[in-house]
């Protein structure tokens, strides 16, 4: 049995344990009420005749075989995670942090940022206050992030909920169902209970059909959005066969496509191998660890457009040396690049990777680690492989020290790391087909 601390807000990583129980998924669609708390947004910037900001993104990103394209040309999405953008943008007094981070992304040549489009329940700036009831102020925060990213030509991956308890996630959906009389015993019931599925599908519809207050463009029609992510790091430890996850992904990815056929969909997986290719389990942490997910089987679903992996060998391989952690990451990337090409024939993103740093020596180690990951991505691109980009965890703005988790990078205070990121963005952006 392996435990893992899951990436969530600030300095919190949730411990999850493995157990074994099989379940199957079925669901239904329904409508719920929508908005709560009216707000008047700031004056919208001028739009062109196509309803787009003048300096906006170049067009919808696509998965064309095992590569990404924009306008028919290869596209290499490289950037970082900044999960907190919506949260900060929902308060006009905090928006300078968002603008600073988006400007930093532009300066280093990043093309994509991954962030949350959820905050389920609770009292700390929730997006979805109760099932189907939304805070307009927080939704305007998402609007602001999308509009400002568009101005800078940046793409966004928007994640729709969390496996972990931070920002609500599946635990909050299960609690909501319990409050309506459903006898649920596990957070994993989120994947199989009809009511929790309906709540989540309502959230999908609400987000995808949202019309941006600043641009006047519905999210489902907005090319700035690179892809929808079903869940941050989904796991079903109560069903290690992977069947529950397979059914849930098939259902939810198809539902997204039924509303929005313009955008790509990805699952949010970390990359653990499952029953589809049991011989590949040797690459999992500990040589066998599973979380009820199946990298190959889950990503083969036709309504999933590309695959993702995350990696935190400092946590997944406890007691290991720095050298062993680097070797784990090299093998983790190599195996998934091989499988994305041969078994999936779909693009691959290293959607989360990072290195804890404190002090000059640790920063140097972080820079070396990022270079190693970037070198593997660059080699894949140069060789015509499926791994087209990486998004490190994570960028924060000055003044967010209380949110720190050890992996954070404040780019304007980390000149060497910013240089490493900038160099990678420049060299991979300079590749011509």
Short mmCIF file of C-alpha atoms in Angstrom, two decimals:
data_model
loop_
_atom_site.label_atom_id
_atom_site.label_comp_id
_atom_site.label_asym_id
_atom_site.label_seq_id
_atom_site.Cartn_x
_atom_site.Cartn_y
_atom_site.Cartn_z
CA UNK A 1 0.00 0.00 0.00
CA UNK A 2 1.31 3.42 -0.97
CA UNK A 3 0.16 6.83 0.27
CA UNK A 4 0.41 10.05 -1.65
CA UNK A 5 0.00 13.67 -0.73
CA UNK A 6 -2.20 15.20 -3.45
CA UNK A 7 -1.51 18.66 -4.87
CA UNK A 8 -4.13 21.20 -3.87
CA UNK A 9 -4.18 24.73 -2.48
CA UNK A 10 -1.15 26.49 -1.11
CA UNK A 11 0.76 24.34 1.33
CA UNK A 12 -1.75 21.48 1.49
CA UNK A 13 -1.27 18.01 0.01
CA UNK A 14 -3.88 15.43 1.00
CA UNK A 15 -2.96 11.94 2.19
CA UNK A 16 -4.96 9.25 0.43
CA UNK A 17 -4.79 5.52 1.20
CA UNK A 18 -5.51 2.53 -1.00
CA UNK A 19 -8.39 0.08 -0.38
CA UNK A 20 -10.16 -2.36 -2.65
CA UNK A 21 -13.88 -2.48 -3.66
CA UNK A 22 -15.48 -2.59 -7.13
CA UNK A 23 -18.34 -0.38 -8.34
CA UNK A 24 -19.89 0.66 -11.69
CA UNK A 25 -21.12 4.00 -12.95
CA UNK A 26 -24.37 5.19 -14.54
CA UNK A 27 -25.74 8.73 -14.60
CA UNK A 28 -28.39 11.13 -15.85
CA UNK A 29 -28.46 14.78 -16.87
CA UNK A 30 -30.62 17.49 -15.31
CA UNK A 31 -30.80 21.23 -14.85
CA UNK A 32 -30.28 23.22 -11.68
CA UNK A 33 -30.67 26.92 -10.89
CA UNK A 34 -27.80 29.15 -11.94
CA UNK A 35 -26.53 32.45 -10.64
CA UNK A 36 -26.33 34.18 -7.27
CA UNK A 37 -25.12 37.66 -6.31
CA UNK A 38 -25.28 40.14 -9.18
CA UNK A 39 -22.17 42.17 -9.93
CA UNK A 40 -21.30 44.89 -12.43
CA UNK A 41 -17.98 44.04 -14.12
CA UNK A 42 -15.39 46.55 -15.18
CA UNK A 43 -15.82 48.08 -18.60
CA UNK A 44 -15.15 45.48 -21.27
CA UNK A 45 -12.28 46.02 -23.72
CA UNK A 46 -13.12 46.67 -27.35
CA UNK A 47 -13.84 43.62 -29.50
CA UNK A 48 -13.19 43.13 -33.17
CA UNK A 49 -15.82 42.01 -35.65
CA UNK A 50 -15.21 38.37 -34.77
CA UNK A 51 -16.08 39.02 -31.13
CA UNK A 52 -12.43 38.59 -30.12
CA UNK A 53 -9.91 40.83 -28.44
CA UNK A 54 -7.55 42.39 -30.95
CA UNK A 55 -4.39 40.73 -29.60
CA UNK A 56 -6.10 37.47 -28.74
CA UNK A 57 -5.04 33.89 -29.13
CA UNK A 58 -4.48 32.47 -32.56
CA UNK A 59 -7.39 30.06 -32.77
CA UNK A 60 -8.69 26.81 -31.32
CA UNK A 61 -6.07 24.25 -30.40
CA UNK A 62 -6.61 20.75 -31.81
CA UNK A 63 -5.24 17.27 -31.37
CA UNK A 64 -4.19 16.00 -34.77
CA UNK A 65 -2.96 12.48 -34.29
CA UNK A 66 -0.12 12.60 -31.78
CA UNK A 67 0.49 16.34 -32.07
CA UNK A 68 -1.22 19.59 -31.19
CA UNK A 69 -2.06 22.08 -33.90
CA UNK A 70 -3.38 25.62 -34.11
CA UNK A 71 -4.56 26.75 -37.52
CA UNK A 72 -3.18 23.55 -39.01
CA UNK A 73 0.37 24.20 -37.76
CA UNK A 74 2.15 22.31 -34.95
CA UNK A 75 1.77 23.91 -31.54
CA UNK A 76 3.89 23.28 -28.44
CA UNK A 77 2.11 24.29 -25.21
CA UNK A 78 4.68 25.16 -22.54
CA UNK A 79 3.99 27.10 -19.38
CA UNK A 80 3.02 26.54 -15.78
CA UNK A 81 0.30 25.96 -13.21
CA UNK A 82 -1.31 28.85 -11.31
CA UNK A 83 -4.41 27.24 -9.83
CA UNK A 84 -5.31 30.33 -7.77
CA UNK A 85 -6.04 32.79 -10.60
CA UNK A 86 -9.83 32.64 -10.35
CA UNK A 87 -9.70 33.04 -6.58
CA UNK A 88 -7.58 36.19 -6.73
CA UNK A 89 -9.40 37.64 -9.73
CA UNK A 90 -12.74 37.37 -7.92
CA UNK A 91 -11.61 40.25 -5.67
CA UNK A 92 -10.72 43.41 -7.63
CA UNK A 93 -8.19 44.26 -4.91
CA UNK A 94 -6.25 41.07 -5.69
CA UNK A 95 -6.34 41.28 -9.48
CA UNK A 96 -2.88 42.84 -9.66
CA UNK A 97 -1.50 39.41 -8.70
CA UNK A 98 -3.27 37.88 -11.68
CA UNK A 99 -2.06 40.55 -14.08
CA UNK A 100 1.49 40.28 -12.74
CA UNK A 101 1.51 36.52 -13.29
CA UNK A 102 0.05 36.73 -16.80
CA UNK A 103 2.62 39.40 -17.68
CA UNK A 104 5.40 37.19 -16.34
CA UNK A 105 4.11 34.35 -18.50
CA UNK A 106 4.33 36.58 -21.55
CA UNK A 107 7.85 37.72 -20.65
CA UNK A 108 9.26 34.20 -20.42
CA UNK A 109 7.50 33.15 -23.63
CA UNK A 110 5.01 30.76 -22.06
CA UNK A 111 1.99 29.84 -24.15
CA UNK A 112 -0.28 28.11 -21.63
CA UNK A 113 -1.40 28.18 -17.99
CA UNK A 114 -3.37 25.54 -16.14
CA UNK A 115 -5.82 26.81 -13.51
CA UNK A 116 -9.01 25.99 -11.63
CA UNK A 117 -12.55 26.73 -12.83
CA UNK A 118 -14.06 25.42 -9.61
CA UNK A 119 -14.40 26.17 -5.94
CA UNK A 120 -17.10 23.91 -4.58
CA UNK A 121 -18.93 24.97 -1.41
CA UNK A 122 -17.34 26.30 1.74
CA UNK A 123 -17.10 29.93 2.83
CA UNK A 124 -13.87 31.02 1.12
CA UNK A 125 -14.96 32.60 -2.17
CA UNK A 126 -16.84 29.56 -3.52
CA UNK A 127 -17.77 29.55 -7.19
CA UNK A 128 -20.53 26.97 -6.70
CA UNK A 129 -22.11 27.86 -3.37
CA UNK A 130 -24.56 24.96 -3.33
CA UNK A 131 -25.51 22.63 -6.22
CA UNK A 132 -26.50 24.83 -9.13
CA UNK A 133 -26.17 28.11 -7.20
CA UNK A 134 -23.18 30.25 -8.20
CA UNK A 135 -21.44 33.38 -6.99
CA UNK A 136 -21.48 35.92 -9.80
CA UNK A 137 -18.51 37.72 -8.26
CA UNK A 138 -16.35 34.60 -8.47
CA UNK A 139 -17.59 33.78 -11.97
CA UNK A 140 -16.53 37.28 -13.01
CA UNK A 141 -13.12 36.27 -11.65
CA UNK A 142 -12.98 33.46 -14.21
CA UNK A 143 -14.17 35.90 -16.87
CA UNK A 144 -11.33 38.25 -15.95
CA UNK A 145 -8.69 35.52 -16.15
CA UNK A 146 -9.91 34.37 -19.56
CA UNK A 147 -10.15 37.92 -20.94
CA UNK A 148 -6.71 38.93 -19.70
CA UNK A 149 -5.09 35.72 -20.92
CA UNK A 150 -6.69 36.35 -24.30
CA UNK A 151 -5.18 39.82 -24.50
CA UNK A 152 -1.74 38.28 -24.08
CA UNK A 153 -2.23 35.40 -26.49
CA UNK A 154 -2.07 32.82 -23.68
CA UNK A 155 -4.02 29.57 -23.65
CA UNK A 156 -5.71 28.16 -20.54
CA UNK A 157 -6.42 24.63 -19.38
CA UNK A 158 -9.45 24.92 -17.09
CA UNK A 159 -9.94 22.15 -14.54
CA UNK A 160 -13.54 21.48 -13.49
CA UNK A 161 -13.18 19.89 -10.04
CA UNK A 162 -10.71 18.31 -7.63
CA UNK A 163 -10.00 14.79 -6.47
CA UNK A 164 -8.72 16.31 -3.24
CA UNK A 165 -10.64 18.22 -0.59
CA UNK A 166 -9.05 21.57 -1.40
CA UNK A 167 -11.51 23.92 -3.11
CA UNK A 168 -14.29 21.40 -2.41
CA UNK A 169 -13.89 18.66 -4.98
CA UNK A 170 -15.46 15.22 -4.94
CA UNK A 171 -15.79 15.28 -1.13
CA UNK A 172 -18.06 18.33 -1.32
CA UNK A 173 -20.22 16.74 -4.03
CA UNK A 174 -20.66 13.65 -1.85
CA UNK A 175 -21.56 15.82 1.14
CA UNK A 176 -24.15 17.65 -0.92
CA UNK A 177 -25.70 14.32 -1.93
CA UNK A 178 -25.74 13.16 1.69
CA UNK A 179 -27.58 16.33 2.64
CA UNK A 180 -30.25 15.36 0.10
CA UNK A 181 -30.71 11.92 1.63
CA UNK A 182 -28.24 9.74 -0.31
CA UNK A 183 -26.59 7.13 1.89
CA UNK A 184 -22.97 7.41 0.72
CA UNK A 185 -20.00 5.99 2.61
CA UNK A 186 -16.97 7.11 0.62
CA UNK A 187 -15.71 10.10 -1.33
CA UNK A 188 -15.31 7.67 -4.22
CA UNK A 189 -19.11 7.46 -4.42
CA UNK A 190 -18.75 10.71 -6.36
CA UNK A 191 -17.94 8.63 -9.44
CA UNK A 192 -20.96 6.31 -9.22
CA UNK A 193 -23.80 8.01 -7.37
CA UNK A 194 -26.41 9.36 -9.76
CA UNK A 195 -27.01 12.55 -7.80
CA UNK A 196 -23.33 13.50 -7.50
CA UNK A 197 -22.91 12.78 -11.19
CA UNK A 198 -25.87 15.01 -11.97
CA UNK A 199 -24.48 17.80 -9.78
CA UNK A 200 -21.14 17.59 -11.58
CA UNK A 201 -22.73 17.49 -15.02
CA UNK A 202 -24.73 20.58 -14.11
CA UNK A 203 -21.46 22.29 -13.21
CA UNK A 204 -19.96 21.30 -16.56
CA UNK A 205 -22.91 22.79 -18.39
CA UNK A 206 -22.90 25.95 -16.30
CA UNK A 207 -19.21 26.63 -16.93
CA UNK A 208 -19.17 25.72 -20.61
CA UNK A 209 -22.19 27.87 -21.43
CA UNK A 210 -21.05 30.85 -19.35
CA UNK A 211 -20.90 34.09 -21.37
CA UNK A 212 -17.85 36.15 -20.43
CA UNK A 213 -18.79 39.58 -19.04
CA UNK A 214 -15.65 41.16 -20.50
CA UNK A 215 -15.57 39.64 -23.98
CA UNK A 216 -19.19 38.69 -24.64
CA UNK A 217 -18.03 35.25 -25.80
CA UNK A 218 -19.38 32.00 -24.32
CA UNK A 219 -16.66 29.79 -22.87
CA UNK A 220 -17.57 26.99 -25.26
CA UNK A 221 -16.83 29.38 -28.14
CA UNK A 222 -13.65 30.87 -26.66
CA UNK A 223 -10.40 29.84 -28.41
CA UNK A 224 -8.32 31.07 -25.45
CA UNK A 225 -9.42 27.92 -23.63
CA UNK A 226 -7.00 25.19 -24.71
CA UNK A 227 -8.87 22.30 -23.12
CA UNK A 228 -11.26 21.24 -20.39
CA UNK A 229 -9.86 19.04 -17.64
CA UNK A 230 -12.40 16.72 -16.02
CA UNK A 231 -10.70 16.61 -12.61
CA UNK A 232 -7.41 17.44 -10.97
CA UNK A 233 -5.69 14.10 -10.32
CA UNK A 234 -8.74 11.79 -10.25
CA UNK A 235 -8.33 8.57 -8.29
CA UNK A 236 -10.65 5.73 -7.26
CA UNK A 237 -8.69 3.78 -4.61
CA UNK A 238 -11.84 1.77 -3.81
CA UNK A 239 -11.77 0.16 -7.28
CA UNK A 240 -8.24 -0.67 -8.35
CA UNK A 241 -9.52 -2.45 -11.46
CA UNK A 242 -9.98 0.93 -13.13
CA UNK A 243 -13.50 0.08 -14.31
CA UNK A 244 -15.16 2.81 -12.25
CA UNK A 245 -12.81 5.43 -13.62
CA UNK A 246 -13.23 4.13 -17.15
CA UNK A 247 -17.01 4.43 -16.98
CA UNK A 248 -16.89 7.88 -15.38
CA UNK A 249 -14.42 9.28 -17.91
CA UNK A 250 -16.43 7.89 -20.83
CA UNK A 251 -19.62 9.44 -19.47
CA UNK A 252 -18.23 12.85 -18.56
CA UNK A 253 -15.97 13.39 -21.56
CA UNK A 254 -18.88 12.54 -23.85
CA UNK A 255 -21.09 14.96 -21.95
CA UNK A 256 -18.57 17.78 -22.36
CA UNK A 257 -18.41 17.07 -26.09
CA UNK A 258 -22.21 17.10 -26.34
CA UNK A 259 -22.17 20.72 -25.18
CA UNK A 260 -18.88 21.88 -26.67
CA UNK A 261 -17.42 20.26 -29.78
CA UNK A 262 -14.82 22.99 -30.29
CA UNK A 263 -12.50 22.26 -27.38
CA UNK A 264 -10.30 19.37 -26.41
CA UNK A 265 -10.92 17.30 -23.28
CA UNK A 266 -8.34 15.70 -21.01
CA UNK A 267 -8.86 13.74 -17.81
CA UNK A 268 -6.31 15.24 -15.42
CA UNK A 269 -4.55 11.93 -14.77
CA UNK A 270 -1.20 11.57 -13.05
CA UNK A 271 -0.32 8.64 -15.28
CA UNK A 272 -0.52 5.50 -13.12
CA UNK A 273 -0.66 2.33 -15.19
CA UNK A 274 -3.50 -0.16 -14.69
CA UNK A 275 -4.97 -3.40 -15.99
CA UNK A 276 -4.83 -2.51 -19.69
CA UNK A 277 -1.05 -2.99 -19.68
CA UNK A 278 -0.10 -4.71 -16.40
CA UNK A 279 3.50 -5.09 -17.52
CA UNK A 280 3.79 -1.28 -17.44
CA UNK A 281 2.96 -1.19 -13.73
CA UNK A 282 6.66 -1.57 -13.07
CA UNK A 283 6.99 2.13 -13.87
CA UNK A 284 4.47 3.10 -11.16
CA UNK A 285 5.80 4.31 -7.79
CA UNK A 286 7.07 1.34 -5.85
CA UNK A 287 6.88 -0.78 -8.98
CA UNK A 288 3.19 -1.55 -8.56
CA UNK A 289 1.23 1.36 -7.06
CA UNK A 290 -2.20 1.97 -8.53
CA UNK A 291 -4.94 4.44 -7.73
CA UNK A 292 -7.88 2.98 -9.61
CA UNK A 293 -6.75 4.70 -12.80
CA UNK A 294 -5.41 3.26 -16.04
CA UNK A 295 -3.23 5.56 -18.12
CA UNK A 296 -3.65 3.61 -21.34
CA UNK A 297 -7.25 2.43 -20.96
CA UNK A 298 -8.65 5.73 -19.69
CA UNK A 299 -6.90 7.80 -22.36
CA UNK A 300 -8.01 5.49 -25.19
CA UNK A 301 -11.59 6.70 -24.76
CA UNK A 302 -12.42 8.46 -28.06
CA UNK A 303 -13.79 11.60 -26.39
CA UNK A 304 -10.46 12.14 -24.60
CA UNK A 305 -8.21 14.16 -26.89
CA UNK A 306 -4.82 13.98 -25.19
CA UNK A 307 -3.04 12.42 -22.24
CA UNK A 308 -1.41 13.99 -19.21
CA UNK A 309 1.06 12.93 -16.57
CA UNK A 310 2.05 14.47 -13.24
CA UNK A 311 5.09 13.53 -11.20
CA UNK A 312 6.36 14.17 -7.68
CA UNK A 313 9.08 11.56 -7.10
CA UNK A 314 10.14 13.27 -3.86
CA UNK A 315 6.74 12.19 -2.49
CA UNK A 316 6.04 9.09 -4.56
CA UNK A 317 9.38 7.46 -3.77
CA UNK A 318 9.92 8.34 -0.11
CA UNK A 319 13.40 7.89 1.27
CA UNK A 320 14.96 8.18 -2.16
CA UNK A 321 17.96 10.33 -3.00
CA UNK A 322 17.78 13.28 -5.36
CA UNK A 323 19.56 11.20 -7.98
CA UNK A 324 16.99 8.40 -7.64
CA UNK A 325 14.17 10.91 -7.97
CA UNK A 326 15.66 12.26 -11.18
CA UNK A 327 16.02 8.72 -12.55
CA UNK A 328 12.41 7.95 -11.66
CA UNK A 329 11.27 11.03 -13.57
CA UNK A 330 13.35 10.13 -16.61
CA UNK A 331 11.80 6.65 -16.75
CA UNK A 332 8.31 8.00 -15.99
CA UNK A 333 8.49 10.38 -18.93
CA UNK A 334 10.11 7.89 -21.30
CA UNK A 335 7.51 5.18 -20.69
CA UNK A 336 4.57 7.54 -21.14
CA UNK A 337 6.03 9.15 -24.24
CA UNK A 338 6.43 5.68 -25.72
CA UNK A 339 2.87 4.69 -24.84
CA UNK A 340 1.33 7.96 -26.03
CA UNK A 341 2.95 7.32 -29.40
CA UNK A 342 2.36 3.58 -29.80
CA UNK A 343 -0.68 2.71 -27.66
CA UNK A 344 -2.66 5.96 -27.68
CA UNK A 345 -1.51 7.85 -30.77
CA UNK A 346 -2.44 11.04 -28.95
CA UNK A 347 -0.46 14.04 -27.71
CA UNK A 348 1.00 14.05 -24.20
CA UNK A 349 1.50 16.91 -21.74
CA UNK A 350 3.63 16.82 -18.61
CA UNK A 351 0.90 18.79 -16.85
CA UNK A 352 2.49 18.97 -13.38
CA UNK A 353 6.09 18.61 -12.31
CA UNK A 354 8.13 20.45 -9.74
CA UNK A 355 11.03 20.48 -7.31
CA UNK A 356 10.96 21.78 -3.76
CA UNK A 357 13.46 24.54 -3.20
CA UNK A 358 14.73 26.67 -0.34
CA UNK A 359 18.14 28.27 -0.48
CA UNK A 360 20.56 28.73 -3.36
CA UNK A 361 21.60 25.07 -3.58
CA UNK A 362 17.97 23.94 -3.79
CA UNK A 363 17.19 26.54 -6.44
CA UNK A 364 20.12 25.27 -8.51
CA UNK A 365 18.78 21.72 -8.14
CA UNK A 366 15.35 22.91 -9.21
CA UNK A 367 16.79 24.58 -12.29
CA UNK A 368 18.68 21.39 -13.20
CA UNK A 369 15.52 19.33 -12.74
CA UNK A 370 13.50 21.64 -14.96
CA UNK A 371 16.24 21.48 -17.61
CA UNK A 372 16.12 17.67 -17.50
CA UNK A 373 12.36 17.61 -18.01
CA UNK A 374 12.56 20.21 -20.75
CA UNK A 375 15.32 18.30 -22.53
CA UNK A 376 13.09 15.21 -22.67
CA UNK A 377 10.18 17.22 -24.04
CA UNK A 378 12.41 18.93 -26.59
CA UNK A 379 13.84 15.59 -27.72
CA UNK A 380 10.32 14.25 -28.20
CA UNK A 381 9.28 17.25 -30.28
CA UNK A 382 12.44 17.16 -32.38
CA UNK A 383 11.98 13.45 -32.98
CA UNK A 384 8.33 13.80 -33.99
CA UNK A 385 7.15 12.30 -30.70
CA UNK A 386 3.89 12.98 -28.86
CA UNK A 387 5.17 14.90 -25.81
CA UNK A 388 4.71 18.51 -26.83
CA UNK A 389 4.99 20.52 -23.62
CA UNK A 390 5.34 20.83 -19.89
CA UNK A 391 3.66 22.90 -17.18
CA UNK A 392 5.66 23.13 -13.98
CA UNK A 393 4.05 23.44 -10.55
CA UNK A 394 3.71 26.30 -9.76
CA UNK A 395 3.93 30.09 -10.23
CA UNK A 396 2.84 32.55 -7.57
CA UNK A 397 2.86 36.33 -7.39
CA UNK A 398 4.66 38.46 -4.80
CA UNK A 399 2.63 38.77 -1.63
CA UNK A 400 1.39 35.16 -1.70
CA UNK A 401 3.89 33.79 0.80
CA UNK A 402 1.14 32.28 2.95
CA UNK A 403 0.10 30.15 -0.04
CA UNK A 404 3.55 28.62 -0.49
CA UNK A 405 3.92 24.83 -0.65
CA UNK A 406 7.66 24.59 -1.31
CA UNK A 407 7.28 24.14 -5.07
CA UNK A 408 6.29 27.74 -5.79
CA UNK A 409 8.26 29.98 -8.13
CA UNK A 410 7.94 33.76 -8.04
CA UNK A 411 9.43 34.42 -11.45
CA UNK A 412 10.51 38.02 -10.89
CA UNK A 413 12.39 36.89 -7.77
CA UNK A 414 13.83 33.73 -9.37
CA UNK A 415 15.97 34.99 -12.22
CA UNK A 416 17.79 31.72 -12.90
CA UNK A 417 14.59 29.68 -12.99
CA UNK A 418 12.89 32.28 -15.18
CA UNK A 419 15.85 32.06 -17.55
CA UNK A 420 15.56 28.25 -17.74
CA UNK A 421 11.85 28.50 -18.57
CA UNK A 422 12.43 31.27 -21.08
CA UNK A 423 15.18 29.33 -22.84
CA UNK A 424 12.95 26.28 -23.18
CA UNK A 425 10.03 28.30 -24.52
CA UNK A 426 12.32 29.98 -27.04
CA UNK A 427 14.00 26.84 -28.35
CA UNK A 428 10.82 24.78 -28.60
CA UNK A 429 8.98 27.73 -30.09
CA UNK A 430 11.71 27.98 -32.69
CA UNK A 431 11.12 24.48 -34.03
CA UNK A 432 9.76 24.58 -37.55
CA UNK A 433 7.78 21.68 -39.06
#
